Coordinates of C-alpha atoms in Angstrom, one line a residue:
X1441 CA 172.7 -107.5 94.4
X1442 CA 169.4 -108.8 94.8
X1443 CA 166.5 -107.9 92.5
X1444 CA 163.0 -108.6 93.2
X1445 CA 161.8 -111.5 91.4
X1446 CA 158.4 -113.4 90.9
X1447 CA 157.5 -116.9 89.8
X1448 CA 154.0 -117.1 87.5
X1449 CA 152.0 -119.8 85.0
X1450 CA 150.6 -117.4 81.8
X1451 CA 148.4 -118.6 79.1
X1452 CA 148.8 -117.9 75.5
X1453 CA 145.8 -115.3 73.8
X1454 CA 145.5 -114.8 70.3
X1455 CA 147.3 -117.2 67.4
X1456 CA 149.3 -119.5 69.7
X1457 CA 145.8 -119.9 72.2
X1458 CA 144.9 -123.4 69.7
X1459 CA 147.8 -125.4 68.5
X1460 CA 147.5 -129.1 67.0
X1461 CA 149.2 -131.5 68.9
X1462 CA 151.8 -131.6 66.7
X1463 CA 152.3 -127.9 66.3
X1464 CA 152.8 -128.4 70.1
X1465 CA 155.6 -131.0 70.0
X1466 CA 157.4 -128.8 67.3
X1467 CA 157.4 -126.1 70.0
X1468 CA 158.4 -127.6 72.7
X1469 CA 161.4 -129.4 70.8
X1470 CA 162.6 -126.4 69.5
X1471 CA 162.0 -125.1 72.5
X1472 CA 164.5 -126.8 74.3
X1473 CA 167.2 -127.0 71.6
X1474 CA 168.7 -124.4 69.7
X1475 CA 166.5 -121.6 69.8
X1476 CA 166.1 -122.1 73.6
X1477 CA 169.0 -119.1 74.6
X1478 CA 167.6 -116.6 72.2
X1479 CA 164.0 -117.4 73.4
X1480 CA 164.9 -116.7 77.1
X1481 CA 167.1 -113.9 76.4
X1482 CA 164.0 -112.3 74.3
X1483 CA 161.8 -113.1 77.5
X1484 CA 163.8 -112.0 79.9
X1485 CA 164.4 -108.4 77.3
X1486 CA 160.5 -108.2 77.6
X1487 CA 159.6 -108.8 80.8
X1488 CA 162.5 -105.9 82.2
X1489 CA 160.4 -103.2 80.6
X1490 CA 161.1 -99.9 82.0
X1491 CA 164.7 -100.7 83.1
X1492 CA 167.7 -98.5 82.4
X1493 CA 169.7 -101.7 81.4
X1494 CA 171.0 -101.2 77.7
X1495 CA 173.7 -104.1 78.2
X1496 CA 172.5 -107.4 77.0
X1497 CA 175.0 -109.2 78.9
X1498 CA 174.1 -106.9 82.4
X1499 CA 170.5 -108.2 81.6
X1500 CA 171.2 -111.5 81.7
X1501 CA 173.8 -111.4 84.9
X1502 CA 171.1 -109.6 86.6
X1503 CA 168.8 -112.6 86.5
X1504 CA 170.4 -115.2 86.4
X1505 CA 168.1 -117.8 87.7
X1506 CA 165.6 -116.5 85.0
X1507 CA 163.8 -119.8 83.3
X1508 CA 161.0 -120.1 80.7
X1509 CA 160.0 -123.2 79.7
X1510 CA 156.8 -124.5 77.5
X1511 CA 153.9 -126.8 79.2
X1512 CA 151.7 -129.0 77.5
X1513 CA 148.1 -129.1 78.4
X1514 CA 144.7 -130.7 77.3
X1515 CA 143.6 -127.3 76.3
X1516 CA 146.6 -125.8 75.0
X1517 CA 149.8 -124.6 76.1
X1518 CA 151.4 -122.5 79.1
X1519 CA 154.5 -121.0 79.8
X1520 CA 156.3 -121.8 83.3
X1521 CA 158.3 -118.6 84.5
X1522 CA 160.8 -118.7 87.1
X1523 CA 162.4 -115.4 88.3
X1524 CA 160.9 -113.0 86.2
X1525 CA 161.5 -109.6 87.2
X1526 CA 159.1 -108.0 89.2
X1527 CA 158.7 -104.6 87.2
X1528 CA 156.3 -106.8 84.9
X1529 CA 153.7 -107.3 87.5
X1530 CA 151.1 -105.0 89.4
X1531 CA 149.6 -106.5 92.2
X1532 CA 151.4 -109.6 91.0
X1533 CA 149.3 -109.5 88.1
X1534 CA 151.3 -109.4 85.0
X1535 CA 150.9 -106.5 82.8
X1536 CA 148.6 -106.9 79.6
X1537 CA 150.7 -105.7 77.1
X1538 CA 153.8 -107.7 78.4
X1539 CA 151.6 -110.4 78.6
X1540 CA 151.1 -109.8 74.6
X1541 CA 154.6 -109.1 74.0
X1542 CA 156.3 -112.8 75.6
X1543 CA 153.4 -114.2 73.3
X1544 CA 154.8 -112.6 70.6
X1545 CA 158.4 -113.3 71.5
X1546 CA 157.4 -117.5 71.1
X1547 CA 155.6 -116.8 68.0
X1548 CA 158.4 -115.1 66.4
X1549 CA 161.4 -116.9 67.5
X1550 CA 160.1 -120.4 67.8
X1551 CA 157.4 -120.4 65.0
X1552 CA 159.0 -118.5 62.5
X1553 CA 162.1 -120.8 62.9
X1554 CA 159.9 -123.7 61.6
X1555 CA 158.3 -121.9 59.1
X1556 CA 160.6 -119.7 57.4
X1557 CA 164.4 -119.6 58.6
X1558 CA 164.1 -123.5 58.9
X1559 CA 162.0 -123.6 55.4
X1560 CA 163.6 -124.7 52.1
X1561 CA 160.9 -123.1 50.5
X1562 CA 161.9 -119.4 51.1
X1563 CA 165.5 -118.9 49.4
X1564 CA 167.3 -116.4 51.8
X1565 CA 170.5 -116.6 49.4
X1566 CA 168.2 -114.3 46.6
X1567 CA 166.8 -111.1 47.2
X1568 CA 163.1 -112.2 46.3
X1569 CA 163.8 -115.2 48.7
X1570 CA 164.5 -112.4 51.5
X1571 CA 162.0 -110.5 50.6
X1572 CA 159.5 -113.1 50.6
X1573 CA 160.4 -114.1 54.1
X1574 CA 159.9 -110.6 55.3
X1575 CA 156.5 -110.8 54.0
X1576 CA 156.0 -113.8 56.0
X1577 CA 157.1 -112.9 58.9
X1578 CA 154.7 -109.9 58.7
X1579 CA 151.8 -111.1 58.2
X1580 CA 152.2 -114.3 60.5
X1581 CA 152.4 -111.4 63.0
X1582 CA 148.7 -110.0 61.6
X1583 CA 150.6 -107.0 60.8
X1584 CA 149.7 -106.4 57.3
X1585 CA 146.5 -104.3 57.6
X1586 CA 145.0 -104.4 53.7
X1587 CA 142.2 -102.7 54.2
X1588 CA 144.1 -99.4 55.4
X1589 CA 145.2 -96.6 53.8
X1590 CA 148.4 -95.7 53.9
X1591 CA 149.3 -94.4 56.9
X1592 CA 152.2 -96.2 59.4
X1593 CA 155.3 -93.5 60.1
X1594 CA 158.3 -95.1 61.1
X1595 CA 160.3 -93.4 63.8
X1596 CA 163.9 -94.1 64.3
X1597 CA 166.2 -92.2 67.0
X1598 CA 168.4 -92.9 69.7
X1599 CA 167.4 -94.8 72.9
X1600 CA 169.9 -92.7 74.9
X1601 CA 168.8 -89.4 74.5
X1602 CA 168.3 -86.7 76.5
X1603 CA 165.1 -84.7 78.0
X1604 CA 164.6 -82.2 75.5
X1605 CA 164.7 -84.7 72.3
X1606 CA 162.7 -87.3 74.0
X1607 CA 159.2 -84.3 74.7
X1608 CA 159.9 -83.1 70.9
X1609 CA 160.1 -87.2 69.6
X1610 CA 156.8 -86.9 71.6
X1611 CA 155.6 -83.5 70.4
X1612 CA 156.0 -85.2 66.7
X1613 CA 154.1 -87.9 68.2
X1614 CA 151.4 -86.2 68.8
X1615 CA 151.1 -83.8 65.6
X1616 CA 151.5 -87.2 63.4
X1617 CA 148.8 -88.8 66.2
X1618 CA 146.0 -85.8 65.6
X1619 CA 146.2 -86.3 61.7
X1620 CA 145.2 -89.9 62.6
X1621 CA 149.4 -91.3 61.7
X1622 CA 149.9 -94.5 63.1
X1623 CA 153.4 -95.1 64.4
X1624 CA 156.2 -97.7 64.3
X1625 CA 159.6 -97.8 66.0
X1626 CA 162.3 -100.3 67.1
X1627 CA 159.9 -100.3 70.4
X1628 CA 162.5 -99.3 72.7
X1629 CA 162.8 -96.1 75.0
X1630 CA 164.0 -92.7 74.3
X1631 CA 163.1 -91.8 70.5
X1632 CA 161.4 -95.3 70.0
X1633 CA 159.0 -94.5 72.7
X1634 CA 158.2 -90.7 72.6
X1635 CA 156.8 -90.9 69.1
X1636 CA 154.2 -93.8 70.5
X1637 CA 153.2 -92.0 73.7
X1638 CA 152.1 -88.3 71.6
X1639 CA 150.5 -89.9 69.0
X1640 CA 148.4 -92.1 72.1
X1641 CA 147.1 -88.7 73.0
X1642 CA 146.4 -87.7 69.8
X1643 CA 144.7 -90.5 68.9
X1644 CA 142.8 -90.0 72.1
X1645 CA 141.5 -86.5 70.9
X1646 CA 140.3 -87.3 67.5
X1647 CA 138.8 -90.5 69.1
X1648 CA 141.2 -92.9 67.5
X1649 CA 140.4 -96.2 68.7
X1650 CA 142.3 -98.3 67.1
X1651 CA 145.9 -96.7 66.7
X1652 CA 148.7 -98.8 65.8
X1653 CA 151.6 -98.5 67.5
X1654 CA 154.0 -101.2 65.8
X1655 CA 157.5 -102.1 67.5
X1656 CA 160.1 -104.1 65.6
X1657 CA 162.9 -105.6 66.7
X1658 CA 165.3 -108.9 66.9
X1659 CA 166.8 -110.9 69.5
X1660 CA 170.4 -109.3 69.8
X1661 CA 169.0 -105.7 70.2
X1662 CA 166.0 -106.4 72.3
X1663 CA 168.2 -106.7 75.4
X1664 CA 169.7 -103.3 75.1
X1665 CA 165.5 -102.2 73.7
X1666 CA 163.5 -103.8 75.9
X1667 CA 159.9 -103.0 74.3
X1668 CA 157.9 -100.4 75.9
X1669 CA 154.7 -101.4 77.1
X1670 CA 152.9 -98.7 74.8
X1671 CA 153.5 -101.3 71.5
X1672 CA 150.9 -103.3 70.7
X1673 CA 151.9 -105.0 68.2
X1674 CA 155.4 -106.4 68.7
X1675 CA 157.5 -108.3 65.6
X1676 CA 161.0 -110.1 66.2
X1677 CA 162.9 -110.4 63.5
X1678 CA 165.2 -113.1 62.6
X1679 CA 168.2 -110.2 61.9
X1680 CA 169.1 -107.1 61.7
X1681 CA 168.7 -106.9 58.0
X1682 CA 165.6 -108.2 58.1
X1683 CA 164.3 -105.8 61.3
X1684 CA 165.6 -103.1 58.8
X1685 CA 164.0 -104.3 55.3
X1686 CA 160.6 -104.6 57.4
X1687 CA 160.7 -101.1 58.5
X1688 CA 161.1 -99.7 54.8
X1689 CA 158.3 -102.6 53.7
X1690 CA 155.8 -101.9 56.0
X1691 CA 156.3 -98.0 56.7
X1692 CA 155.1 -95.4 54.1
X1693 CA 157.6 -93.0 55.9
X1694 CA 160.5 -92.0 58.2
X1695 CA 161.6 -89.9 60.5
X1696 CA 164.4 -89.4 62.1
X1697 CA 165.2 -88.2 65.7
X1698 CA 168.7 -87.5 67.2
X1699 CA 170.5 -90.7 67.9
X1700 CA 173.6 -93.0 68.5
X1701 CA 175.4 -95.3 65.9
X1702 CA 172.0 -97.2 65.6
X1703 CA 170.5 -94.1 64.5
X1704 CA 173.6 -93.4 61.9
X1705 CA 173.0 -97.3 60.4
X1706 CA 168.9 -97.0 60.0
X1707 CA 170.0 -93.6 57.9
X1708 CA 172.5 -95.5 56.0
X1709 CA 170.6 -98.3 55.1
X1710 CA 167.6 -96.2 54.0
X1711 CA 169.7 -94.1 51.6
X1712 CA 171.5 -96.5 50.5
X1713 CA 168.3 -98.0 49.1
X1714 CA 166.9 -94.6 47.5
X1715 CA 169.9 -94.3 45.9
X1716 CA 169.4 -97.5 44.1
X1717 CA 169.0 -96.3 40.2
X1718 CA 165.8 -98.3 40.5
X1719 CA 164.2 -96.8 43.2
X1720 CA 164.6 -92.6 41.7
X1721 CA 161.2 -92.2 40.9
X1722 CA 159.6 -94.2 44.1
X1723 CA 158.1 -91.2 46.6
X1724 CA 159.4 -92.1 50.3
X1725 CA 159.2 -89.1 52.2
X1726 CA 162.2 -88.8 54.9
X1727 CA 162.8 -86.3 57.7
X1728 CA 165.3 -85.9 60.0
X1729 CA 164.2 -83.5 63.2
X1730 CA 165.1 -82.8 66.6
X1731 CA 164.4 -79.8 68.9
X1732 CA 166.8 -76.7 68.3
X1733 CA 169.4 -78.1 70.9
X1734 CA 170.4 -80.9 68.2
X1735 CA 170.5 -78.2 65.5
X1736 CA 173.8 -79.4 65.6
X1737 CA 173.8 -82.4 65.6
X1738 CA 171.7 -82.7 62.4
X1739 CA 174.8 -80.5 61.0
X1740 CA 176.9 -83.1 62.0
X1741 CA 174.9 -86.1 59.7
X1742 CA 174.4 -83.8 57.0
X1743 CA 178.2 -82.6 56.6
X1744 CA 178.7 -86.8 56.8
X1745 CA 176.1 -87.5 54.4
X1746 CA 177.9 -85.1 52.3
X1747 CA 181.3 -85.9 52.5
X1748 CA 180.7 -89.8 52.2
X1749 CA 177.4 -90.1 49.6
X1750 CA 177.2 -86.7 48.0
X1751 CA 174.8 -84.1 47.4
X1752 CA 172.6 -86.8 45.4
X1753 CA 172.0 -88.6 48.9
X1754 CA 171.4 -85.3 50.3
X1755 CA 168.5 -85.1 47.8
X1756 CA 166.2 -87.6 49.7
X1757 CA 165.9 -86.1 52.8
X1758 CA 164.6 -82.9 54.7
X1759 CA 166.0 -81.2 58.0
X1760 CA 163.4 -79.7 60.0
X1761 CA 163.9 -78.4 63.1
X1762 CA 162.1 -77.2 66.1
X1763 CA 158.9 -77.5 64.3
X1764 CA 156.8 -80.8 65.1
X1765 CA 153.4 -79.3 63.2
X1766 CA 155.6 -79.0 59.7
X1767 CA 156.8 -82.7 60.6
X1768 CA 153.8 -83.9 60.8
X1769 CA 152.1 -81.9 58.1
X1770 CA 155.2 -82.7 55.3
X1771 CA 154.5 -86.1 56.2
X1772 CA 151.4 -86.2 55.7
X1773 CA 151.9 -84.8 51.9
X1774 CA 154.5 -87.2 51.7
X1775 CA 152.5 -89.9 52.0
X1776 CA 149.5 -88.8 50.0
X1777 CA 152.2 -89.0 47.2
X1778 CA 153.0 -92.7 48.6
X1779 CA 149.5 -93.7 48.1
X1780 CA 149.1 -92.2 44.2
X1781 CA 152.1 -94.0 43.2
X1782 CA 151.3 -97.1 44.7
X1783 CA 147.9 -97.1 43.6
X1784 CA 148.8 -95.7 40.0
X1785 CA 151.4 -98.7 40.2
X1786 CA 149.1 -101.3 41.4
X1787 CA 151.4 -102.1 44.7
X1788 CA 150.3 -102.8 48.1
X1789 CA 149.0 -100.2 50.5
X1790 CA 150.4 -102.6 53.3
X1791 CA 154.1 -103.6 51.7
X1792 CA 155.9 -102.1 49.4
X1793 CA 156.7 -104.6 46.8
X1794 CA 158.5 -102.4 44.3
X1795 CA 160.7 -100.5 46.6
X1796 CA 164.5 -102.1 45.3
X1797 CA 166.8 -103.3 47.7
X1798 CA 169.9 -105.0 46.7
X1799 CA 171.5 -108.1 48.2
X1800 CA 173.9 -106.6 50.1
X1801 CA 171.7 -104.9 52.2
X1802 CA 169.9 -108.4 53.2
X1803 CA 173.0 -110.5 53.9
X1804 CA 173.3 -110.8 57.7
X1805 CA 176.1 -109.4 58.4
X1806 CA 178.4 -111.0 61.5
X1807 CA 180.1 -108.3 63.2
X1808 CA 183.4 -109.9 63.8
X1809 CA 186.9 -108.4 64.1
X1810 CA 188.1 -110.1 60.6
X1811 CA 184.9 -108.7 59.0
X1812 CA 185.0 -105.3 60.6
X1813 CA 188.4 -105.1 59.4
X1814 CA 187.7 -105.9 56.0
X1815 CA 184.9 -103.8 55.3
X1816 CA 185.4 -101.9 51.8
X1817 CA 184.9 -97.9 52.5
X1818 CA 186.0 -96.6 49.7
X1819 CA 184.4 -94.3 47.1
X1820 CA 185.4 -96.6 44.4
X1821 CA 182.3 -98.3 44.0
X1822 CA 178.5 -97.5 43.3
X1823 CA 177.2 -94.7 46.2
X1824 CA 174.3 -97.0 46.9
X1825 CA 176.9 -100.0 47.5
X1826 CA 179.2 -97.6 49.8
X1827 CA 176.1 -97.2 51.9
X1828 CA 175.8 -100.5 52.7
X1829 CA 179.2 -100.9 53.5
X1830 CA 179.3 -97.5 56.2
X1831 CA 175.8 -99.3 57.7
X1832 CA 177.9 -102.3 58.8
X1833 CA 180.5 -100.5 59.8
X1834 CA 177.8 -99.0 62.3
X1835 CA 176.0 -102.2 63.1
X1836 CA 179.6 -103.3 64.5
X1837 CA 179.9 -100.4 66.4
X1838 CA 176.3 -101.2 67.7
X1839 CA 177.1 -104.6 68.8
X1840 CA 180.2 -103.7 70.3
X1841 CA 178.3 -101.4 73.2
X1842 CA 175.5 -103.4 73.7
X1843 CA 174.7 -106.5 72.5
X1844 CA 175.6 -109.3 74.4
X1845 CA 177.9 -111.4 71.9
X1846 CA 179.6 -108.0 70.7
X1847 CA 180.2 -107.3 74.4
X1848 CA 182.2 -110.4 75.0
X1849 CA 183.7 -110.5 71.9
X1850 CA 185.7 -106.9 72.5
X1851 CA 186.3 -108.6 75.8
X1852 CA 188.2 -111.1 74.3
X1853 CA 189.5 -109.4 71.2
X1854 CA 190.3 -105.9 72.0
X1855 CA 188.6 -103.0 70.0
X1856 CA 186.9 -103.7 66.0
X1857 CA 189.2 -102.0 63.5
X1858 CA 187.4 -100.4 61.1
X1859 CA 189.6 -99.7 58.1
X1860 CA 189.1 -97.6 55.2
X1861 CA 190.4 -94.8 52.6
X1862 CA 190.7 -91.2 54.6
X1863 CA 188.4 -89.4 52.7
X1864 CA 185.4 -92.0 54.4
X1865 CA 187.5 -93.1 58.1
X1866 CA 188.0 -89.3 58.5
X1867 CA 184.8 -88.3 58.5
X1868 CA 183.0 -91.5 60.5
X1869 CA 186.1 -90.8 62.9
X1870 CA 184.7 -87.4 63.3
X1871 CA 180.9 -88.4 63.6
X1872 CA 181.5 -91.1 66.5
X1873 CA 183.9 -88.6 68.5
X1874 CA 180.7 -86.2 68.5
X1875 CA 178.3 -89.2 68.9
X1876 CA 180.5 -90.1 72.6
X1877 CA 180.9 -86.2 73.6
X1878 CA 177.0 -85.6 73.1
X1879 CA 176.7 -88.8 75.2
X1880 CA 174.5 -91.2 72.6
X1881 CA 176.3 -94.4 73.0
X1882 CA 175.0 -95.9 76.4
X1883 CA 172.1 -94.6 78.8
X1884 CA 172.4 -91.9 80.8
X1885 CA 175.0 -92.2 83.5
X1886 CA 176.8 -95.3 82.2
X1887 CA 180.6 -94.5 81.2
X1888 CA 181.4 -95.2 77.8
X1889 CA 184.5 -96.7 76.6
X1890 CA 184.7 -96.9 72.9
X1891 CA 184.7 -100.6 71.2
X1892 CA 186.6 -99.4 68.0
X1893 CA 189.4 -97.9 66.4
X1894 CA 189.3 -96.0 63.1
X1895 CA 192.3 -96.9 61.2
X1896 CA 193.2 -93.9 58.2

């Protein structure tokens, strides 16, 4: 099938508008090497805003004849599109804040390979290392607001859900939005989108003109995420890991809409970190919430939470439902206690420094069938270190539906094993089955055929 399709020339605005010569030939050689998959697949993500694709490999069979390729001028530098789908044009005219967003994509993926991921300097075998790159990464992006007061909410949800979660993610929105919140999500649709669009109106009514609506992603989810127009400031991140360490860096605090196995990892990975011994006394208010139609499903993570972590990871977190004011209001608290410990503490406003996260939550994790296999979910171990291992069990399960490499690699393989003792398989078993019944694995009105086995 055919898809409308448009050829264009688009200057850079912002950073990447003056680059030194050499700067220049350091893009353009990475350009074409390498990097030059992941930048086009990141493109392409960006450009198909508003689709209903959540199938990296779909995306990329769709258009085919897709190109991007770096031009050096006298003045500068331009990027030569072929093929680019025609949903990111009005009038031919591309929109702005896509415009802003395939800016972003070659800053992130083609800069940031140069100076960090390609850098001896930053040490990405040591957590400080990690850490440190995070940092860079940031604020290379002009993300890291210093002069600010605490006040960025991270939203994390499902991108498939349905109607009635998607106006209450937006309800929250909006409540968070009037008590001048800025928000941050994975920049996707669904849960990643609703919170940005309420707080837009909120913002409008208290005259808000400079609401931050921060999307953070990386290149194997952005295909399955493409960002919503809404985001104005967009961040790729190298990996997974690192799209998840910046969210708990940057964000002062979380909340949680009803989701998929995405949704299940983010939740993993954050209490996996608060349950770090080092972390009990650091304030980092988290909420799960959905309308009254998920009561249930919130049920469903808590008797999880329970029967995998305990009652001491039960302990971080609040269930509120059907009641976007109270979200918006205990999160506000929240975070007034966020800024008195950090400023009793003397740590950033704009990243949180002190916040312990161990190793194992920053190694990239490759979700392959001998790794998914050998993944240790057992109870005999530290809570904090089970955590880490349930979240990769879910980042598998994540790649497996919709990212492009994870696609072809079930293809190929047959379905990830995930192994473990029955007391943890049982009850992940059980939260995946309600995950595929409730319909939160793939968009609306794709069939879902399961990319794992649980093995007891």
């Amino acid at each position: 099938m055919e898809h409308d399709v448009i050829d264009t020339l688009v200057s850079p605005e912002g950073r990447l508008d003056v680059l030194s010569k050499t700067e220049v030939n350091k893009l353009l050689d990475t350009s074409q090497g390498g990097l030059y998959n992941t930048f086009r697949r990141c493109a392409l993500a960006v450009l198909n805003c508003g689709s209903t694709i959540d199938d990296g490999r779909a995306l990329l069979e769709r258009y085919q004849s897709f190109e991007i390729s770096i031009i050096q001028r006298e003045r500068g530098i331009k990027l030569d599109i072929k093929g680019a789908p025609a949903i990111a044009f009005v009038d031919g005219k591309m929109i702005k804040g896509i415009h802003e967003h395939l800016f972003a994509v070659l800053r992130d993926i083609i800069f940031v390979s140069d100076e960090v991921t390609g850098n001896p300097k930053f040490d990405l075998q040591s957590t400080e290392g990690v850490t440190d790159a995070v940092f860079h990464i940031l604020r290379n992006a002009n993300v890291l607001q210093t002069q600010l007061n605490p006040n960025l909410v991270v939203c994390w949800g499902g991108h498939s859900i349905n109607r009635a979660e998607y106006n209450y993610s937006k309800e929250v929105g909006y409540q968070l939005g009037l008590r001048g919140l800025d928000i941050c999500t994975g920049c996707g649709p669904g849960a990643m989108k609703g919170p940005m669009k309420g707080a837009t109106i909120g913002h409008a009514k208290q005259r808000l003109h400079n609401g931050r609506y921060l999307g953070i992603t990386e290149p194997g989810i952005i295909a399955a995420e493409s960002p919503n127009p809404i985001v104005n400031d967009l961040v790729i991140m190298p990996d997974i890991e690192k799209r998840l360490e910046a969210f708990v860096r940057a964000g002062h605090g979380i909340v949680v809409f009803p989701g998929g196995a995405g949704t299940a990892e983010e939740i993993l990975y954050i209490l996996g970190i608060l349950l770090h011994p080092d972390n009990a006394e650091i304030p980092f208010p988290l909420i799960f919430t959905g309308p009254e139609t998920s009561r249930e499903y919130f049920v469903q993570i808590n008797q999880f939470i329970s029967d995998t972590l305990g009652p001491e990871a039960q302990q971080r977190y609040k269930i509120i439902i059907d009641d976007p004011e109270l979200v918006a209001r205990e999160m506000l608290e929240g975070i007034r206690l966020v800024r008195e410990f950090r400023k009793a503490h003397s740590d950033a406003y704009y990243f949180n420094w002190l916040l312990k996260i161990d190793h194992e939550f920053q190694k990239p994790f490759q979700p392959t069938h001998e790794n998914m296999r050998n993944l240790s979910l057992h109870k005999n171990q530290p809570t904090h270190l089970l955590a880490a291992q349930l979240r990769r069990a879910f980042s598998g399960v994540v790649a497996g539906n919709v990212k492009d490499d994870g696609i072809r690699s079930i293809e190929e393989h047959g379905n990830f094993e995930i192994h473990g003792d029955k007391s943890i398989a049982g009850p992940m078993d059980a939260l995946l089955a309600s995950f595929v019944a409730q319909h939160r694995m793939k968009l609306a009105g794709t069939a879902y055929v399961p990319c794992y086995t649980v093995v007891q």
